[in-house]
Coordinates of C-alpha atoms and ligand atoms in Angstrom, one line a residue:
M1 CA 84.1 93.6 89.7
T2 CA 83.6 90.5 91.9
E3 CA 81.6 88.9 89.1
R4 CA 84.5 89.1 86.6
P5 CA 85.8 85.7 85.6
A6 CA 89.4 86.6 86.6
W7 CA 88.2 87.8 90.0
K8 CA 86.3 84.6 90.7
A9 CA 89.2 82.6 89.5
L10 CA 91.5 84.5 91.9
A11 CA 89.1 83.9 94.8
A12 CA 89.2 80.2 94.1
H13 CA 92.9 80.3 93.6
H14 CA 93.3 82.1 96.9
R15 CA 91.6 79.3 98.7
K16 CA 94.2 77.0 97.3
V17 CA 97.3 79.1 98.0
R18 CA 96.4 80.6 101.3
P19 CA 97.6 77.6 103.3
L20 CA 100.9 77.5 101.5
H21 CA 103.9 78.8 103.4
L22 CA 106.7 80.8 101.8
R23 CA 109.0 78.0 103.2
Q24 CA 107.3 75.5 100.9
L25 CA 107.2 77.9 97.9
F26 CA 111.0 78.5 98.1
A27 CA 111.8 74.8 98.9
G28 CA 109.9 73.8 95.8
D29 CA 111.7 76.2 93.4
S30 CA 115.4 76.9 94.0
L31 CA 115.3 79.7 91.4
R32 CA 112.2 81.4 92.8
G33 CA 114.2 84.5 94.0
E34 CA 115.6 85.1 90.5
R35 CA 112.5 84.1 88.7
L36 CA 110.1 86.3 90.6
S37 CA 112.0 89.5 90.2
V38 CA 112.2 92.1 87.5
E39 CA 114.9 94.6 86.7
A40 CA 113.7 97.5 84.6
A41 CA 114.0 101.3 84.4
G42 CA 117.0 101.2 86.7
L43 CA 115.1 99.5 89.6
Y44 CA 115.2 95.9 90.8
L45 CA 112.0 94.5 92.2
D46 CA 112.1 91.2 94.1
Y47 CA 108.5 90.1 94.6
S48 CA 109.3 86.4 95.3
K49 CA 108.7 86.8 99.0
N50 CA 105.0 87.4 98.4
R51 CA 102.5 84.6 98.7
V52 CA 102.1 84.1 95.0
T53 CA 102.6 81.4 92.4
D54 CA 103.0 81.7 88.7
E55 CA 99.3 81.1 88.4
T56 CA 98.6 84.0 90.8
I57 CA 100.5 86.4 88.6
A58 CA 98.8 85.0 85.4
L59 CA 95.4 85.5 87.0
L60 CA 96.2 89.0 88.2
V61 CA 97.4 89.9 84.8
R62 CA 94.1 88.5 83.4
L63 CA 92.2 90.6 85.8
A64 CA 94.1 93.7 84.6
G65 CA 93.1 92.7 81.1
E66 CA 89.5 92.3 82.0
C67 CA 89.5 95.7 83.8
G68 CA 90.9 97.4 80.7
L69 CA 94.2 98.5 82.3
A70 CA 95.9 98.8 78.9
E71 CA 93.2 101.1 77.6
R72 CA 93.3 103.1 80.8
I73 CA 97.1 103.6 80.5
D74 CA 96.6 104.7 76.9
A75 CA 93.8 107.1 78.0
M76 CA 96.1 108.7 80.6
F77 CA 99.0 109.2 78.3
S78 CA 96.8 110.6 75.5
G79 CA 95.3 113.2 77.7
A80 CA 91.7 111.8 77.9
T81 CA 89.4 113.1 80.7
I82 CA 90.2 110.3 83.1
N83 CA 89.5 112.4 86.2
V84 CA 85.8 112.1 85.4
T85 CA 84.4 113.8 88.5
E86 CA 86.5 116.9 88.0
R87 CA 86.2 116.6 84.1
R88 CA 90.0 116.8 83.7
A89 CA 92.9 114.9 82.2
A90 CA 95.5 113.6 84.6
L91 CA 98.6 114.4 82.5
H92 CA 101.4 114.5 85.0
V93 CA 103.4 112.3 82.6
A94 CA 103.6 115.4 80.3
L95 CA 105.6 117.2 83.1
R96 CA 108.6 115.0 82.4
A97 CA 108.2 114.5 78.7
P98 CA 111.3 115.5 76.7
E99 CA 111.2 118.8 74.9
H100 CA 110.9 117.2 71.4
E101 CA 107.8 115.2 72.4
Q102 CA 104.3 116.3 71.7
I103 CA 101.3 115.5 73.9
L104 CA 98.1 117.0 72.7
L105 CA 95.3 118.2 75.0
D106 CA 92.2 119.4 73.1
G107 CA 94.5 119.6 70.1
V108 CA 97.1 121.8 71.7
D109 CA 100.6 120.6 72.6
V110 CA 101.2 120.9 76.4
V111 CA 104.9 119.8 76.4
S112 CA 106.2 123.1 75.0
G113 CA 104.4 125.0 77.8
V114 CA 105.9 122.7 80.4
H115 CA 109.4 123.4 79.1
A116 CA 108.8 127.1 78.9
V117 CA 108.0 127.1 82.7
L118 CA 111.0 124.9 83.4
G119 CA 113.2 127.4 81.6
R120 CA 111.9 130.3 83.7
M121 CA 112.3 128.2 86.9
A122 CA 115.8 127.4 85.9
A123 CA 116.8 131.0 85.2
F124 CA 115.2 132.1 88.5
C125 CA 116.9 129.4 90.5
E126 CA 120.3 130.2 88.9
D127 CA 119.8 133.8 89.9
V128 CA 119.0 133.0 93.5
R129 CA 121.6 130.3 93.9
S130 CA 124.4 132.5 92.5
G131 CA 123.4 135.5 94.6
H132 CA 122.5 137.5 91.6
W133 CA 118.9 137.8 92.8
R134 CA 119.1 140.2 95.8
G135 CA 116.7 140.9 98.6
H136 CA 115.2 144.3 99.1
T137 CA 118.2 145.5 101.1
D138 CA 120.6 144.1 98.5
R139 CA 121.5 141.1 100.6
P140 CA 121.7 137.7 98.8
I141 CA 119.0 135.1 99.6
R142 CA 120.2 132.5 102.2
N143 CA 116.9 131.0 103.2
V144 CA 114.0 129.6 101.2
V145 CA 110.7 128.9 103.0
N146 CA 108.1 126.9 101.0
I147 CA 104.6 127.6 102.2
G148 CA 102.1 125.1 101.0
I149 CA 100.2 122.0 102.2
G150 CA 99.3 118.6 100.9
G151 CA 100.8 118.2 97.4
S152 CA 102.2 121.7 97.6
D153 CA 104.3 120.7 100.6
L154 CA 104.8 116.9 100.8
G155 CA 106.5 116.5 97.4
P156 CA 108.9 119.4 97.7
A157 CA 109.6 118.5 101.4
M158 CA 110.2 114.8 100.6
A159 CA 112.3 115.6 97.6
Y160 CA 114.4 118.2 99.4
E161 CA 115.2 115.6 102.2
A162 CA 115.8 112.9 99.6
L163 CA 118.2 115.0 97.6
R164 CA 119.8 117.0 100.4
H165 CA 123.1 115.4 99.4
Y166 CA 122.9 117.2 96.1
S167 CA 121.8 120.5 97.6
Q168 CA 123.6 123.8 97.8
R169 CA 124.6 123.7 101.4
D170 CA 124.7 127.4 102.1
L171 CA 121.0 127.7 101.2
T172 CA 118.7 126.9 104.1
L173 CA 115.4 125.3 103.1
R174 CA 112.3 125.2 105.4
F175 CA 108.8 124.0 104.9
V176 CA 105.7 125.5 106.5
S177 CA 102.4 123.7 106.0
N178 CA 100.3 123.5 109.2
V179 CA 97.9 126.3 110.1
D180 CA 99.2 125.7 113.7
G181 CA 101.2 128.9 114.3
T182 CA 104.0 126.9 115.8
D183 CA 105.0 125.6 112.4
F184 CA 105.6 129.1 111.1
A185 CA 107.2 130.4 114.3
E186 CA 109.7 127.6 114.6
A187 CA 110.5 127.6 110.8
T188 CA 111.4 131.3 110.9
R189 CA 112.6 132.1 114.4
D190 CA 116.3 132.1 113.5
L191 CA 115.9 133.5 110.0
D192 CA 116.6 137.1 108.8
P193 CA 113.8 138.6 106.6
E194 CA 116.4 140.4 104.6
E195 CA 117.9 137.1 103.4
T196 CA 114.6 135.1 103.2
L197 CA 112.6 134.2 100.1
F198 CA 109.1 132.7 100.5
V199 CA 107.7 130.4 97.9
V200 CA 104.0 130.4 98.3
C201 CA 102.8 127.2 96.7
S202 CA 99.2 126.5 96.1
K203 CA 97.5 125.1 93.0
T204 CA 94.2 126.8 93.8
F205 CA 95.6 129.7 95.8
T206 CA 92.5 129.5 98.0
T207 CA 93.7 127.0 100.6
Q208 CA 93.1 128.3 104.1
E209 CA 96.2 127.1 105.7
T210 CA 98.5 128.3 102.9
L211 CA 97.0 131.8 102.6
T212 CA 97.0 132.2 106.4
N213 CA 100.7 131.3 106.6
A214 CA 101.5 133.5 103.6
R215 CA 99.9 136.4 105.4
L216 CA 101.9 135.7 108.5
A217 CA 105.0 135.6 106.3
R218 CA 104.2 138.9 104.7
A219 CA 103.7 140.5 108.1
W220 CA 106.9 138.9 109.4
S221 CA 108.9 140.2 106.4
L222 CA 107.4 143.7 106.5
R223 CA 108.1 144.0 110.3
K224 CA 111.8 144.3 109.4
L225 CA 111.8 145.4 105.8
A226 CA 109.1 148.1 106.4
D227 CA 108.4 148.7 102.7
E228 CA 105.7 147.1 100.6
R229 CA 108.0 147.1 97.6
A230 CA 110.1 144.5 99.5
I231 CA 107.4 141.8 98.7
R232 CA 108.7 141.7 95.0
R233 CA 112.1 140.5 96.1
H234 CA 111.0 138.2 98.9
F235 CA 107.8 136.4 97.6
V236 CA 107.3 134.2 94.6
A237 CA 104.2 132.1 93.9
V238 CA 103.6 128.7 92.3
S239 CA 100.0 128.3 91.2
T240 CA 97.4 127.8 88.5
N241 CA 95.5 130.8 89.8
A242 CA 97.1 134.0 88.4
E243 CA 94.3 136.2 89.7
G244 CA 94.5 134.9 93.2
V245 CA 98.3 135.4 93.2
A246 CA 97.9 139.0 92.1
R247 CA 95.1 139.6 94.6
F248 CA 97.5 138.5 97.4
G249 CA 100.0 141.0 96.2
I250 CA 102.6 138.9 94.5
D251 CA 103.9 140.3 91.2
P252 CA 102.7 138.0 88.3
A253 CA 106.2 138.2 87.0
N254 CA 107.2 136.2 90.1
M255 CA 104.6 133.5 89.5
F256 CA 105.4 130.1 88.1
G257 CA 102.4 128.4 86.6
F258 CA 101.1 125.0 86.1
W259 CA 97.8 123.5 84.9
D260 CA 94.6 122.0 86.1
W261 CA 95.6 118.7 84.6
V262 CA 98.3 118.3 87.3
G263 CA 96.8 116.9 90.5
G264 CA 98.3 118.3 93.7
R265 CA 99.7 114.9 94.7
Y266 CA 101.2 114.4 91.3
S267 CA 102.8 117.9 91.1
M268 CA 106.3 117.6 92.6
D269 CA 107.8 117.6 89.2
S270 CA 105.9 120.7 88.0
A271 CA 106.6 124.3 89.2
V272 CA 105.6 123.0 92.6
G273 CA 109.1 121.6 92.6
L274 CA 110.5 125.2 92.6
S275 CA 112.0 124.9 96.1
T276 CA 113.4 121.5 95.2
M277 CA 115.1 123.1 92.2
L278 CA 116.4 126.0 94.3
A279 CA 118.0 123.5 96.6
I280 CA 119.5 121.1 94.1
G281 CA 119.8 123.2 91.0
P282 CA 118.2 122.9 87.5
Q283 CA 120.5 120.2 86.3
H284 CA 119.7 117.8 89.0
F285 CA 116.0 118.7 88.7
R286 CA 116.1 117.8 85.0
A287 CA 117.9 114.5 85.9
M288 CA 115.0 113.8 88.3
L289 CA 112.5 114.5 85.5
A290 CA 114.4 112.1 83.2
G291 CA 114.1 109.4 85.9
F292 CA 110.3 109.9 86.1
H293 CA 110.2 109.7 82.3
A294 CA 112.2 106.5 82.1
M295 CA 109.6 104.8 84.4
D296 CA 106.7 106.3 82.4
Q297 CA 108.1 104.7 79.3
H298 CA 108.5 101.4 81.0
F299 CA 105.0 101.5 82.4
R300 CA 103.6 102.4 79.0
S301 CA 105.4 99.7 77.0
A302 CA 106.4 96.7 79.2
P303 CA 104.3 93.6 79.2
F304 CA 102.3 93.4 82.4
E305 CA 104.2 90.3 83.7
R306 CA 107.4 92.4 83.5
N307 CA 106.0 95.8 84.3
L308 CA 107.2 97.0 87.7
P309 CA 104.3 99.4 88.5
V310 CA 101.7 97.0 87.2
L311 CA 103.1 94.1 89.3
M312 CA 103.3 96.3 92.4
G313 CA 99.7 97.5 91.8
L314 CA 98.4 94.0 91.2
L315 CA 100.1 92.7 94.3
A316 CA 98.5 95.4 96.3
V317 CA 95.1 94.3 94.9
W318 CA 95.9 90.7 95.8
H319 CA 96.8 91.6 99.3
S320 CA 93.8 94.0 99.9
N321 CA 91.1 92.1 98.2
F322 CA 92.0 88.5 98.8
F323 CA 94.1 88.5 102.0
D324 CA 92.1 91.3 103.5
A325 CA 95.2 93.4 104.2
Q326 CA 94.2 96.7 105.7
T327 CA 97.6 98.4 105.5
V328 CA 100.9 98.4 103.6
A329 CA 104.2 99.3 105.4
V330 CA 106.8 101.3 103.4
L331 CA 110.2 100.8 104.9
P332 CA 113.0 102.8 103.2
Y333 CA 116.5 101.7 104.3
E334 CA 117.8 105.1 103.5
Q335 CA 117.8 108.0 105.9
Y336 CA 117.4 110.5 103.1
L337 CA 114.0 109.0 102.3
K338 CA 112.6 109.7 105.8
R339 CA 109.7 111.7 104.4
L340 CA 108.8 109.1 101.7
P341 CA 106.2 107.4 103.8
A342 CA 104.4 110.7 104.5
Y343 CA 104.6 111.6 100.8
L344 CA 103.2 108.2 99.8
Q345 CA 100.4 108.5 102.3
Q346 CA 98.9 111.4 100.3
L347 CA 99.7 109.8 96.9
T348 CA 98.1 106.5 97.7
M349 CA 95.3 107.3 100.2
E350 CA 94.1 110.6 98.6
S351 CA 94.1 108.8 95.3
N352 CA 92.5 105.5 96.1
G353 CA 90.6 106.1 99.3
K354 CA 87.3 106.0 97.4
H355 CA 84.0 104.3 98.1
V356 CA 82.2 104.6 94.8
T357 CA 83.1 103.5 91.2
L358 CA 83.7 105.9 88.3
H359 CA 79.9 105.6 87.8
G360 CA 79.0 106.6 91.4
V361 CA 78.0 103.1 92.5
R362 CA 79.1 101.9 96.0
V363 CA 82.0 99.5 95.6
G364 CA 81.5 95.9 96.9
Y365 CA 85.2 95.4 97.7
Q366 CA 88.0 97.1 99.5
T367 CA 89.8 99.9 97.8
G368 CA 93.0 101.8 98.8
P369 CA 94.8 100.4 101.8
I370 CA 96.5 102.5 104.6
Y371 CA 100.1 103.3 103.9
W372 CA 102.5 104.0 106.7
G373 CA 106.1 103.5 107.6
E374 CA 109.4 104.7 108.9
P375 CA 113.0 104.4 107.7
G376 CA 114.8 101.2 108.7
T377 CA 116.4 100.5 111.0
N378 CA 114.5 102.7 113.4
G379 CA 111.2 100.9 112.7
Q380 CA 112.8 97.7 113.7
H381 CA 113.1 98.9 117.3
S382 CA 109.6 100.1 117.4
F383 CA 106.7 98.5 115.4
Y384 CA 108.4 95.5 113.6
Q385 CA 107.5 93.3 116.6
L386 CA 103.8 93.6 115.6
I387 CA 104.6 92.7 111.9
H388 CA 106.6 89.7 113.0
Q389 CA 104.5 88.3 115.8
G390 CA 101.3 90.2 115.9
T391 CA 98.0 88.9 114.5
R392 CA 97.7 91.2 111.5
F393 CA 98.5 90.6 107.9
I394 CA 100.9 93.5 106.8
P395 CA 102.5 93.4 103.4
C396 CA 105.7 95.5 103.4
D397 CA 107.7 97.3 100.8
F398 CA 111.4 97.4 101.6
I399 CA 113.5 100.0 99.7
G400 CA 117.3 100.0 99.6
F401 CA 120.3 101.3 97.7
C402 CA 123.5 99.3 97.0
Q403 CA 125.8 102.4 97.4
S404 CA 125.7 104.8 100.2
L405 CA 126.0 108.6 99.8
N406 CA 127.8 108.7 103.1
P407 CA 129.9 105.6 103.4
L408 CA 131.1 105.8 107.0
G409 CA 132.9 102.7 108.1
D410 CA 130.7 99.6 107.6
T411 CA 127.4 101.4 108.3
H412 CA 126.0 100.8 104.9
D413 CA 126.7 97.0 105.0
L414 CA 125.1 96.9 108.4
L415 CA 122.1 98.8 107.2
M416 CA 121.6 96.6 104.2
A417 CA 122.2 93.4 106.2
N418 CA 119.3 94.5 108.4
L419 CA 117.1 95.0 105.3
F420 CA 117.9 91.6 103.9
A421 CA 117.6 90.0 107.4
Q422 CA 114.1 91.4 107.9
T423 CA 112.7 90.2 104.6
E424 CA 114.2 86.8 105.4
A425 CA 112.9 86.6 108.9
L426 CA 109.4 87.8 107.8
A427 CA 109.2 85.2 105.1
F428 CA 110.6 82.2 106.8
G429 CA 110.3 82.9 110.5
K430 CA 111.5 80.4 113.1
T431 CA 109.7 77.1 113.7
Q432 CA 108.9 75.5 117.1
A433 CA 111.4 72.8 116.3
E434 CA 114.1 75.4 115.6
V435 CA 113.4 77.2 118.8
E436 CA 113.4 74.0 120.8
A437 CA 116.7 72.8 119.3
E438 CA 118.3 76.0 120.8
G439 CA 117.5 74.6 124.2
T440 CA 114.7 77.1 124.9
P441 CA 112.7 76.2 128.0
G442 CA 109.3 74.8 127.1
W443 CA 107.2 77.6 128.6
L444 CA 109.1 80.1 126.5
V445 CA 109.0 78.3 123.2
P446 CA 105.6 79.8 121.9
H447 CA 106.9 83.3 122.7
R448 CA 110.0 82.8 120.6
V449 CA 108.3 81.2 117.6
F450 CA 108.1 83.3 114.4
E451 CA 105.4 82.0 112.2
G452 CA 106.8 83.8 109.1
N453 CA 104.9 83.8 105.8
H454 CA 104.7 87.6 105.9
P455 CA 104.8 89.0 102.4
T456 CA 107.4 91.6 101.4
S457 CA 108.6 93.2 98.2
T458 CA 112.1 94.6 97.9
I459 CA 113.0 97.5 95.6
L460 CA 116.8 97.9 95.1
A461 CA 118.6 100.6 93.2
E462 CA 122.2 101.4 92.7
R463 CA 122.4 104.7 94.4
L464 CA 120.0 107.5 95.6
T465 CA 120.3 110.1 92.9
P466 CA 117.8 112.7 91.4
D467 CA 117.3 110.2 88.6
S468 CA 116.6 107.2 90.8
L469 CA 114.3 109.2 93.0
G470 CA 112.3 110.2 89.9
R471 CA 112.0 106.5 88.9
L472 CA 111.0 105.5 92.4
I473 CA 108.2 108.1 92.7
A474 CA 106.9 107.3 89.2
L475 CA 106.9 103.6 90.1
Y476 CA 104.5 104.4 93.0
E477 CA 102.4 106.8 91.0
H478 CA 101.7 104.2 88.4
S479 CA 101.2 101.4 90.9
V480 CA 98.5 103.6 92.4
F481 CA 97.1 104.1 88.9
T482 CA 97.0 100.4 88.3
Q483 CA 95.1 99.8 91.6
G484 CA 92.6 102.5 90.8
A485 CA 92.0 101.0 87.3
I486 CA 91.3 97.6 88.8
W487 CA 89.0 99.1 91.4
N488 CA 87.3 101.2 88.7
I489 CA 87.6 104.4 90.8
D490 CA 88.6 107.9 90.2
S491 CA 92.2 108.1 91.5
F492 CA 92.5 111.8 90.7
D493 CA 89.7 113.5 92.7
Q494 CA 89.6 114.1 96.5
W495 CA 86.0 115.1 97.5
G496 CA 86.6 113.4 100.8
V497 CA 88.6 116.4 102.1
E498 CA 85.8 118.9 101.5
L499 CA 83.3 118.3 104.3
G500 CA 85.8 119.0 107.1
K501 CA 87.0 122.2 105.3
V502 CA 83.4 123.5 105.2
L503 CA 82.7 122.7 108.8
A504 CA 85.9 124.3 110.0
Q505 CA 85.0 127.5 108.2
R506 CA 81.6 127.4 110.0
I507 CA 83.2 126.7 113.4
A508 CA 86.1 129.2 113.2
P509 CA 84.0 132.3 113.9
E510 CA 82.0 130.5 116.6
L511 CA 85.1 130.0 118.7
E512 CA 85.4 133.7 119.5
R513 CA 81.8 134.2 120.6
V514 CA 80.6 133.7 124.1
D515 CA 76.9 133.6 123.3
E516 CA 75.9 129.9 124.1
S517 CA 72.7 130.0 122.1
E518 CA 74.7 130.4 118.9
L519 CA 75.9 126.8 118.9
A520 CA 73.8 124.4 116.9
H521 CA 76.0 121.3 116.5
D522 CA 75.6 117.9 118.0
S523 CA 76.0 117.8 121.8
S524 CA 79.5 116.5 121.6
T525 CA 80.8 119.2 119.3
N526 CA 78.9 121.9 121.3
A527 CA 80.5 120.8 124.5
L528 CA 83.9 120.7 123.0
I529 CA 83.5 124.2 121.6
R530 CA 82.2 125.5 124.9
R531 CA 85.1 124.0 126.8
Y532 CA 87.5 125.5 124.3
R533 CA 85.9 128.9 124.6
S534 CA 86.2 128.9 128.3
M535 CA 89.8 128.0 128.3
R536 CA 91.2 129.6 125.1
R537 CA 92.6 132.6 126.9
A538 CA 95.1 131.7 129.7
Ligands
LIG601 O1 92.7 119.4 100.7 C1 93.4 118.5 99.8 C2 94.1 119.3 98.8 O2 93.2 119.7 97.9 C3 95.2 118.4 98.1 O3 94.7 117.6 97.1 C4 96.2 119.4 97.7 O4 97.4 118.8 97.4 C5 96.2 120.3 98.9 O5 94.8 120.4 99.3 C6 96.7 121.7 98.6 O6 96.0 122.4 97.7 P1 96.5 123.7 97.0 O7 97.8 123.3 96.3 O8 95.4 124.1 96.0 O9 96.8 124.7 98.1

């Protein structure tokens, strides 16, 4: 990678542009803000406040060409085995393809299967939402509890919060993910089993946390319903593992399937979105899929210089590999997107947190950065200080909407004024001369200087809708894909989560024993286990 001509040219170019300040870049080009922005697929991306010139973009696009990004995109959309270590396609784009389209996998169209499941989901959701689906004691369902973790939780939980405005308000949605009993206890403490439906969501149906919580849910339901037959009316499953679902005791008629070519973190628009659909209804869910699809088409067809996900992915590479950025802050100025940073953490870090190339060779460059964030303006009163005046280089994504879903007084203008102000302050800062001109005492001047030159990208959309949410999520999915293609890594496997799982399985039975000689870990782990053993019962 680092030997590629475009990479070398970027390294040389970086030495040239690194000393440039955004103040200079803007002063030298009065149209920079308009020029370095792209509007496509319903989103407006302003990337002018990044430390780039036209040459930077041209070189990054050249790098994308040298890395075969176009061929990789074609491979993904045509169902090639791009998840090489798991020998699978990564065909989440088929989940939102319109019904008339065909996408062949091993010669078989997968789109018709997708729409068959969507049809079943829609019928089920209509039944529950209308009160036609009754609980075991003939009461309507008022509460839906999604049990899942990782991609089987974060997508539905994020989407439910994001689209709460469009949800059926007399239906309570809860999400249980953690194997910490507190999660289940707090999520169910005020619910009535007679009115509660559990959606057990797990691609593999083997995940320890999910199966443990599903067993708790079963016991919790049966304590009141006291009849095994009640499970049929109060439990549905979302999975690729029909056998596992049946073994657990959920009627296969109550299972909504998906496929191994859907990665967990790319699954919120598959049957994993069942709880989202229960909340917002099939029509809104389909609008969300249409939004995803619009971005897919843009990603597949737009030239790289005008391609939103490609530009965002290339900027992430520019920041990570040439400016040594360790992190990216995602800052949605939209309360409904409060779970977006958590969702993006799995999407980005489970995808691109890899240390070897597709061929298993240790990479000689940084891969996926750390994603983190909080909704604005809350973050402003907490960690923005460090972004403005700390010593670290932190590129930020700002996300905002021009129309509020809850226009109360002038709150939306204030919210957006803060977004625009932050990107302005981060880019241009406040010079020593400006601080002095305000009459600041000399000793205080250094403390009040803002160096600026902090890169930001701003994504604006008209309004938060199911459609615009779909576009936004697909934007990030494909940006992650672009980064993975440049770094030549497998963005669709997650072997890094395995070791901890195996060790936990080994340790769990050891916690109950009191026999000291049984422990054969390192001295630290042994001491921690011994201490826990001695104190675990109050
Ligand atoms: O442990 C990581 C992981 O495999 C994620 O990739 C996945 O989203 C999550 O666990 C849940 O897996 P499942 O849906 O199979 O329960």
